[in-house]
Coordinates of C-alpha atoms in Angstrom, one line a residue:
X1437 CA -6.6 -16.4 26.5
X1438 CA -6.5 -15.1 22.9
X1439 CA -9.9 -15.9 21.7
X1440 CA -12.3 -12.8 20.9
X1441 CA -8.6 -10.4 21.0
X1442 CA -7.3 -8.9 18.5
X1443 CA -4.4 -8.9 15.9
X1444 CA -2.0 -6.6 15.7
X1445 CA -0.4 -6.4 12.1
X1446 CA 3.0 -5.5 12.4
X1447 CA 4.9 -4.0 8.5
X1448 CA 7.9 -1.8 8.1
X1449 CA 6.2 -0.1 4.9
X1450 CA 2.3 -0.7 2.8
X1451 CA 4.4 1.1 -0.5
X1452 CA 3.3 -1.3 -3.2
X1453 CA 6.5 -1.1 -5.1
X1454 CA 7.8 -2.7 -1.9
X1455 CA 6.8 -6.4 -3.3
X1456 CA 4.2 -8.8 -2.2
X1457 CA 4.6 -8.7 1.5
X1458 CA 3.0 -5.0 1.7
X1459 CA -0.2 -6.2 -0.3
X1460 CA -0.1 -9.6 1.5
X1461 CA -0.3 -8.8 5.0
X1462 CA -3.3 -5.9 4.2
X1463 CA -5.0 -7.8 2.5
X1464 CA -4.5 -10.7 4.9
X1465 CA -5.9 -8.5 8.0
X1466 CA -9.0 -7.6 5.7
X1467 CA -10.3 -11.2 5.5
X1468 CA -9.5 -12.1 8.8
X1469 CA -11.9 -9.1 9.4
X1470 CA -14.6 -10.1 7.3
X1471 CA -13.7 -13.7 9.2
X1472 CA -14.5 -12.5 12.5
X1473 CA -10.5 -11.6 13.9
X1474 CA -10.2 -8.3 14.5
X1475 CA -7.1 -6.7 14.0
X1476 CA -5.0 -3.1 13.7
X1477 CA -1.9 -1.9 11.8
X1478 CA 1.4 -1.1 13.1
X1479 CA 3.7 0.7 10.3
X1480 CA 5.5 3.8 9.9
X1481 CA 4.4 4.8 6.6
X1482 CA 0.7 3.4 6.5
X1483 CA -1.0 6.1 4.0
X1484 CA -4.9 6.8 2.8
X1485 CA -3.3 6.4 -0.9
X1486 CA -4.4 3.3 -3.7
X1487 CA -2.7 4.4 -6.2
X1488 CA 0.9 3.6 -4.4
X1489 CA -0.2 2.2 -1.1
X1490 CA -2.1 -1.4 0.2
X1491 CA -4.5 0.6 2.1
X1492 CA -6.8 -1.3 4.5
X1493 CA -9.4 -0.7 6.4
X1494 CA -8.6 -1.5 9.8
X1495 CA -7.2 1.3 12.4
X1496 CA -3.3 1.8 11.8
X1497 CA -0.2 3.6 14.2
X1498 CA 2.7 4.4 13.4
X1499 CA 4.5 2.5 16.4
X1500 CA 3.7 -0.1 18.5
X1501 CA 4.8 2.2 21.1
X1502 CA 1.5 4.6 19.7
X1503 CA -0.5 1.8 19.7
X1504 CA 0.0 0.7 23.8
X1505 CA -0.7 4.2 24.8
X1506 CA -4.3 4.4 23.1
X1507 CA -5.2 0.6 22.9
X1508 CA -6.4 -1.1 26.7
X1509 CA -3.6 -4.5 26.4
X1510 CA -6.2 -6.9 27.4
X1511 CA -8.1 -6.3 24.4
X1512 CA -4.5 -7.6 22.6
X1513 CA -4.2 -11.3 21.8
X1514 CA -1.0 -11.2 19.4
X1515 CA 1.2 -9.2 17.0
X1516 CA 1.5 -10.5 13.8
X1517 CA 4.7 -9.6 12.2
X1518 CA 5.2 -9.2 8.6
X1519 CA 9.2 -9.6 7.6
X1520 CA 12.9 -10.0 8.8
X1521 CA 15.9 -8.2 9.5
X1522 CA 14.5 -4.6 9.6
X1523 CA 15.7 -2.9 12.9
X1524 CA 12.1 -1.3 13.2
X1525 CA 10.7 -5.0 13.2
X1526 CA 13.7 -6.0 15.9
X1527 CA 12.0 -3.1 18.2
X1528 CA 8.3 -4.6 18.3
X1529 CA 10.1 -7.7 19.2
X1530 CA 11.8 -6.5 22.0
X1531 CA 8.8 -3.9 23.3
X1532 CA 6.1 -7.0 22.5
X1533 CA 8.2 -9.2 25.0
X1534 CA 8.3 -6.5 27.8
X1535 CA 4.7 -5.9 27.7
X1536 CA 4.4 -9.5 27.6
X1537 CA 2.2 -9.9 24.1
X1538 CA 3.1 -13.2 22.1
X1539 CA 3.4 -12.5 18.2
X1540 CA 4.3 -14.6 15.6
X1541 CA 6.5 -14.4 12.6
X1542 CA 6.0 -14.3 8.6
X1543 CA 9.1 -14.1 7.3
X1544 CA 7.7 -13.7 3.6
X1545 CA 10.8 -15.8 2.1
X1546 CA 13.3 -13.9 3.7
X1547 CA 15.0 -16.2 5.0
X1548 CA 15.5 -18.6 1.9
X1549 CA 18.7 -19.4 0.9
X1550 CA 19.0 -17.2 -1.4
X1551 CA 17.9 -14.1 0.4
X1552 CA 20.1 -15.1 3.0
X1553 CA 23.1 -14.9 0.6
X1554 CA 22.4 -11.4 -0.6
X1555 CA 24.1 -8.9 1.4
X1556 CA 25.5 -12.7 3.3
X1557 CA 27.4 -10.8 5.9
X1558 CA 25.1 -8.0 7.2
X1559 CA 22.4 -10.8 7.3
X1560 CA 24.7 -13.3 9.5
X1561 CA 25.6 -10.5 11.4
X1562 CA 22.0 -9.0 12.1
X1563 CA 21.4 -13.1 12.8
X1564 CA 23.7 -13.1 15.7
X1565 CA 22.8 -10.3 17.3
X1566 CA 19.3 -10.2 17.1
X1567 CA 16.9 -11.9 14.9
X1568 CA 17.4 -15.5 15.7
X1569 CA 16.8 -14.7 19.0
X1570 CA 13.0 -12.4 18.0
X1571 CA 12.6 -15.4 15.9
X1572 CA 12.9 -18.1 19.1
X1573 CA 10.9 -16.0 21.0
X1574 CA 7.8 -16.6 18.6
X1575 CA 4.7 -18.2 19.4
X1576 CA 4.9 -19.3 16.0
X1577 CA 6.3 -19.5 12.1
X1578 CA 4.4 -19.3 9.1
X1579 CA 6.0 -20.8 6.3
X1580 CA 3.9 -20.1 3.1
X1581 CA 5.1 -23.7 1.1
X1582 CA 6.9 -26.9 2.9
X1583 CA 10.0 -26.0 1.2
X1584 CA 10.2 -22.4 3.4
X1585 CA 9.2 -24.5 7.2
X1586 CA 12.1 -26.6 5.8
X1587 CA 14.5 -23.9 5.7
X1588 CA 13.4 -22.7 9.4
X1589 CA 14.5 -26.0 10.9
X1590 CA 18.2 -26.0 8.9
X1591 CA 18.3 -22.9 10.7
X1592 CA 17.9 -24.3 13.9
X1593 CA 14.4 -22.7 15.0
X1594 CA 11.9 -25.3 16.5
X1595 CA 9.0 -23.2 17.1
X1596 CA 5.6 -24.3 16.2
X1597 CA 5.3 -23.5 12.3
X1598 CA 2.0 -23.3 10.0
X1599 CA 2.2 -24.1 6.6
X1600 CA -0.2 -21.7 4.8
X1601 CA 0.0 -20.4 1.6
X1602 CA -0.9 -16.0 0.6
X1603 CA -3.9 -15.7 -0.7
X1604 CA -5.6 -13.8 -3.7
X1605 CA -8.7 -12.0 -4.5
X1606 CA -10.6 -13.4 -7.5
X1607 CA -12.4 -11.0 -9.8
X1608 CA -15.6 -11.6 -9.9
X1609 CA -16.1 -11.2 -13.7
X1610 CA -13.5 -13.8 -14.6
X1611 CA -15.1 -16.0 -12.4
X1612 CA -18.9 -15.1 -12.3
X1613 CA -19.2 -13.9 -16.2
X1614 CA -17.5 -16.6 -17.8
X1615 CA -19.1 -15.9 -21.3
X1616 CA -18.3 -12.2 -20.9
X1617 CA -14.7 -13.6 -21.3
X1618 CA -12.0 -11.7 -23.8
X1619 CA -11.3 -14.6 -26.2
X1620 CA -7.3 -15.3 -26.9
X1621 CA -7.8 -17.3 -29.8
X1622 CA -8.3 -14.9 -32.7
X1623 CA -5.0 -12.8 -31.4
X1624 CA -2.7 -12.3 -34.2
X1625 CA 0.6 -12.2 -31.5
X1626 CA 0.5 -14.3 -28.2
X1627 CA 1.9 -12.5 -25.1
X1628 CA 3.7 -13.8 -22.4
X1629 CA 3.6 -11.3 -19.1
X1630 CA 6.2 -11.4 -16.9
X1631 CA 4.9 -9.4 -13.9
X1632 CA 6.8 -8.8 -10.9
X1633 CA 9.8 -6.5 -9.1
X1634 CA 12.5 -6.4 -12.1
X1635 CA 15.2 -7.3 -9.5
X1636 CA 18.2 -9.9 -9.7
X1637 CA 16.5 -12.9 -8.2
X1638 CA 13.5 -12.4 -10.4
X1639 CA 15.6 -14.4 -13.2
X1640 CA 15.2 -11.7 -16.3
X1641 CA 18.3 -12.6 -17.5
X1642 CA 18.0 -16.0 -17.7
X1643 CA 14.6 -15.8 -19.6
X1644 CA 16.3 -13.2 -22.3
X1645 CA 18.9 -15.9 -23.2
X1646 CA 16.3 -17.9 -23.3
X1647 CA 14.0 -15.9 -25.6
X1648 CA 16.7 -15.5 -27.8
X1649 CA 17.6 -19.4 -28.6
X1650 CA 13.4 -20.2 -29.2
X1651 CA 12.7 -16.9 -30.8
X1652 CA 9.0 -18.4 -31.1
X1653 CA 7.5 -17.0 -33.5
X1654 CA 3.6 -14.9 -33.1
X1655 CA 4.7 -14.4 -29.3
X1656 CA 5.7 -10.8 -27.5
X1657 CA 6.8 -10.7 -24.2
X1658 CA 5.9 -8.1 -21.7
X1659 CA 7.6 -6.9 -18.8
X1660 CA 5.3 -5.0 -15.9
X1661 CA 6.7 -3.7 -12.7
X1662 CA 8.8 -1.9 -10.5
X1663 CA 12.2 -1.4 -11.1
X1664 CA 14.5 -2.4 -7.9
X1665 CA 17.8 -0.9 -7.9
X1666 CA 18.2 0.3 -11.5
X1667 CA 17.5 -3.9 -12.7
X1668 CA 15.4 -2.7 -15.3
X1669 CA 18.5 -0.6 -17.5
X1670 CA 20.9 -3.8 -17.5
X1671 CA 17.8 -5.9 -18.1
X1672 CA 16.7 -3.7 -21.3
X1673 CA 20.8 -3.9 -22.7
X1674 CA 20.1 -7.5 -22.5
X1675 CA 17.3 -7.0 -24.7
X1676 CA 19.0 -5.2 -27.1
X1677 CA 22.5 -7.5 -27.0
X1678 CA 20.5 -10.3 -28.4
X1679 CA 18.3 -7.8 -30.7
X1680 CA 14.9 -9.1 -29.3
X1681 CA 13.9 -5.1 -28.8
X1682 CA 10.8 -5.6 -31.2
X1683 CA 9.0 -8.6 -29.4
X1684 CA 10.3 -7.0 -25.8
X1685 CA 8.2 -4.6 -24.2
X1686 CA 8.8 -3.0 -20.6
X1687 CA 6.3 -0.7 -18.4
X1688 CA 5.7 0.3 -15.0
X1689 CA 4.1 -1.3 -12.3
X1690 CA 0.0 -1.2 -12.3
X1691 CA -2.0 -1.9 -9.8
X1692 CA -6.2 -2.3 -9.2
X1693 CA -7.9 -2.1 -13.0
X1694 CA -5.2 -1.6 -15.3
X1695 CA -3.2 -4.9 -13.4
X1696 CA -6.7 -6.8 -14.0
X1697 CA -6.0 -5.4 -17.6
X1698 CA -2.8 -6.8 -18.3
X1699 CA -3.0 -10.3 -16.9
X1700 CA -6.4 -10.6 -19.2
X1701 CA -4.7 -9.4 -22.6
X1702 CA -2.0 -12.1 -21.4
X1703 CA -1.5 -15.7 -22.8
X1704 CA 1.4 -16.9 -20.8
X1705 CA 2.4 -15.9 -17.6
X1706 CA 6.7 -16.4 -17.0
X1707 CA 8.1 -15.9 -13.5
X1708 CA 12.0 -17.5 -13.9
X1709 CA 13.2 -16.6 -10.5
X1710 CA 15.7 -17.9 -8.5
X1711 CA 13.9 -17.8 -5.3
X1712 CA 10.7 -17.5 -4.2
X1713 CA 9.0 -18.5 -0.9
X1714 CA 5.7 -18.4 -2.2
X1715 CA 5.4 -16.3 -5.6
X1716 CA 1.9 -14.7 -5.7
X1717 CA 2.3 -13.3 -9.1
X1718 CA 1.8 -17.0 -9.9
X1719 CA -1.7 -17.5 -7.8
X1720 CA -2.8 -14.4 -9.7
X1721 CA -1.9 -15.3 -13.2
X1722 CA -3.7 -18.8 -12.3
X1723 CA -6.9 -16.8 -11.3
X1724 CA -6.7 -14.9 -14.4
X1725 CA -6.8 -18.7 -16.3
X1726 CA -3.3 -18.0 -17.3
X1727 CA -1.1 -21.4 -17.5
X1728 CA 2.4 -20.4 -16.3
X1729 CA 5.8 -21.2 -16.5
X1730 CA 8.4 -21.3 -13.7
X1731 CA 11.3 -22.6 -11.7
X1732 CA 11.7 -24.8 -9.3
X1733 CA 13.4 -22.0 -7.4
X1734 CA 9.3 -21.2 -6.3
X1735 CA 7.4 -23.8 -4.7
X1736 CA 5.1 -24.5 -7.4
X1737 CA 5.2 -28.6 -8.4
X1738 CA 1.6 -28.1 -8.1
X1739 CA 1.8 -26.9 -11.7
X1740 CA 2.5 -30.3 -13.1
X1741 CA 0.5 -32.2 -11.0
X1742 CA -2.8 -29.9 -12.1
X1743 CA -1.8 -29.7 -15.0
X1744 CA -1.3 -26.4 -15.9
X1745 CA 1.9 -25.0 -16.5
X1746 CA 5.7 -25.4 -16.3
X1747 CA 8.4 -26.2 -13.2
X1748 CA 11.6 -26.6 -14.2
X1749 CA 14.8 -25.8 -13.2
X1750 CA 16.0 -22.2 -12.7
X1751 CA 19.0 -22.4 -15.6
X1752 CA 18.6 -20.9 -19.0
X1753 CA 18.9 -24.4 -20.2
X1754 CA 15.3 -24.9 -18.8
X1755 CA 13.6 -21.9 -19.3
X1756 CA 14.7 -22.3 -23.0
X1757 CA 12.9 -25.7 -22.9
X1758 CA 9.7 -24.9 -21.1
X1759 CA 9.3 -21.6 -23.3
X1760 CA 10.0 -23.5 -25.9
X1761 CA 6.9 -25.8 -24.9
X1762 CA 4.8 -23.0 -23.9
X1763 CA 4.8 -21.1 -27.1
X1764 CA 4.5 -24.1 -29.8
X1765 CA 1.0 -25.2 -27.7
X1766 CA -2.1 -24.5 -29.1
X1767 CA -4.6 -21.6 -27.9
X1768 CA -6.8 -23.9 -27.3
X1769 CA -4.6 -26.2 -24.9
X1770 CA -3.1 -22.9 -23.3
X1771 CA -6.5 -22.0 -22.6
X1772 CA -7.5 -25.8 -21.4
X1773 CA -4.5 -25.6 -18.7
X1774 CA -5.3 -21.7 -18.0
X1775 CA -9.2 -23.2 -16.9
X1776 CA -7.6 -26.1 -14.6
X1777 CA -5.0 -24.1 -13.1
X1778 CA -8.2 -21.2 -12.1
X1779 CA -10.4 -24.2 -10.2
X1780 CA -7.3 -25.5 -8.4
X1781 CA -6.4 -22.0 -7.2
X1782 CA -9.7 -20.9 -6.1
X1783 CA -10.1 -24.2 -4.2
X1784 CA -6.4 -23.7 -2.7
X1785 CA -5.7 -19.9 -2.7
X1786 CA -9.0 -17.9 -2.0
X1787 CA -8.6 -15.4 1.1
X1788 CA -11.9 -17.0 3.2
X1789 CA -10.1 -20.3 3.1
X1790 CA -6.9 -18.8 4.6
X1791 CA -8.1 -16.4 6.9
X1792 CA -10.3 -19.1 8.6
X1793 CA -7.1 -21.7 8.6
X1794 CA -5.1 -18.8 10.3
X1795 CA -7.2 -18.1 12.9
X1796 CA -7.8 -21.6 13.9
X1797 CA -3.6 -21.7 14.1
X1798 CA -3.9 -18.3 16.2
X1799 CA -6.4 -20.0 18.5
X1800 CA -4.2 -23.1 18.7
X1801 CA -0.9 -21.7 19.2
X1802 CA -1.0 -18.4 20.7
X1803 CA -1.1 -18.7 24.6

């Protein structure tokens, strides 16, 4: 029986530059803690450091393999397992199922269909080999939107699957010191923050075309985050092609206080990706009572019907419109659809709500 066990968090790597899955899952396992589910860490490169690592409280090993020589088994109820197609994930599968310990899968959007095209053939291949059948073997899928449990059953799996969405922390001075509040109006130029992995599907191109047919005027865009795969150099001669180098800006990835920071000297938040299973840069920017703009690439209709942003289709034909939209709409409105798009996030997105939905799915599910 799984109740009063505990959870065992399964990552291939907590390195924040990794993308939201590393941050996800720790934080994740930190309010199912405060929640009452215990849990523990399996990942190779787990490391005491904020400043490039999701660090969490819990006890973490290195293998699962670590884990089953310390831990009694009967105090195991599950793994959780964070991810796809890494072999290192493949070998928890196979070792969980010989020492008989159900675990479940978040796939994190890997297996969209436009993750599964990237790099098509070594994904089919790993596939057939050996990730549909891990994937079978699951006591359960969570999907973080409807769109992503859709794409399990086109692929053919019919496990139980949870719809639950990541959460986000809020901070407590946007939320508890309202009139403490930076105000936005009296800024002489606007910014728009696009914040994120500066990677292909992350749509960068798309919204520098973009930029260039508005050209609103009084705006700046800035561009935070990692740079995946040398994205950021073709990105920047985009920039420069269309001559937009003086309202384009581009910095590193920040994390903790300065991240808080930047979505608060913010007036727009863009995200024009291809793909997204869930997009948590989005919850954030809504927290930070930043209306947003995105595509329908991310499973965000929620923006229209709260009123508080942009979904449209993930072409340059409309980006261009929605940008054009955002930045022609008064500081006042932006800040009306930025206060809208905070309540409906903290009702939908705050961590207590999903830790206590995913351990009711744990205690449904898991044998």
């Amino acid at each position: 029986m799984f109740k009063g066990k505990s959870v065992i968090h399964v990552i291939t790597s907590t390195r924040l530059d990794r993308g939201g899955p590393s941050l996800s899952a720790t934080q994740l396992m930190e309010a199912l803690r405060l929640g009452g589910q215990e849990g523990m860490l399996v990942c190779p490169d787990a490391q005491d450091d904020p400043k490039n690592y999701a660090v969490c409280s819990s006890k973490s090993y290195p293998s699962l393999e670590h884990l089953l020589a310390v831990e009694p088994r009967e105090s195991i109820g599950a793994l959780h397992i964070h991810g796809v197609w890494e072999w290192y994930l493949h070998q928890v599968s196979i070792l969980a199922r010989k020492s008989r310990i159900p675990y479940v899968f978040s796939p994190h959007g890997m297996l969209e269909p436009w993750a599964m095209s990237h790099r098509r053939w070594k994904k089919r291949l790993a596939w057939w080999l050996y990730q549909r059948n891990d994937l079978k073997h699951s006591a359960m899928l969570l999907a973080t939107a409807p769109s992503e449990a859709e794409q399990f059953s086109r692929l053919g799996l019919t496990n139980k699957t949870v719809v639950l969405p990541n959460g986000i922390d809020f901070p407590a001075d946007l939320l508890d010191k309202e009139s403490e509040q930076p105000s936005r109006d009296s800024a002489a130029i606007r910014t728009a923050l696009f914040l994120s992995r500066i990677h292909p599907k992350k749509g960068l191109g798309m919204l520098v075309e973009a930029w260039a047919k508005v050209r609103p005027q009084g705006w700046q865009i800035r561009v935070v985050g990692p740079d995946a795969g040398g994205h950021r150099q073709w990105v920047e001669s985009q920039v420069k092609r269309y001559d937009l180098q003086k309202s384009w800006t581009f910095q590193e990835a920040v994390y903790g206080e300065e991240k808080a920071k930047v979505f608060l000297s913010s007036d727009l938040f863009i995200l024009p990706t291809f793909s997204e299973n869930f997009g948590i840069a989005v919850a954030e920017a809504l927290a930070y009572r930043l209306p947003v703009v995105t595509t329908t690439g991310a499973p965000w209709q929620g923006l229209i019907d709260h009123r508080c942003g942009w979904w449209v289709a993930p072409t340059v034909e409309g980006i261009t419109q929605a940008l054009a939209q955002a930045t022609s709409t008064s500081s006042q409105e932006l800040n009306a659809m930025g206060q809208r798009g905070r309540t409906w996030a903290r009702e939908e997105f705050a961590w207590p709500t999903i830790a206590q939905r995913l351990k009711e799915a744990y205690e449904l599910y898991i044998p």
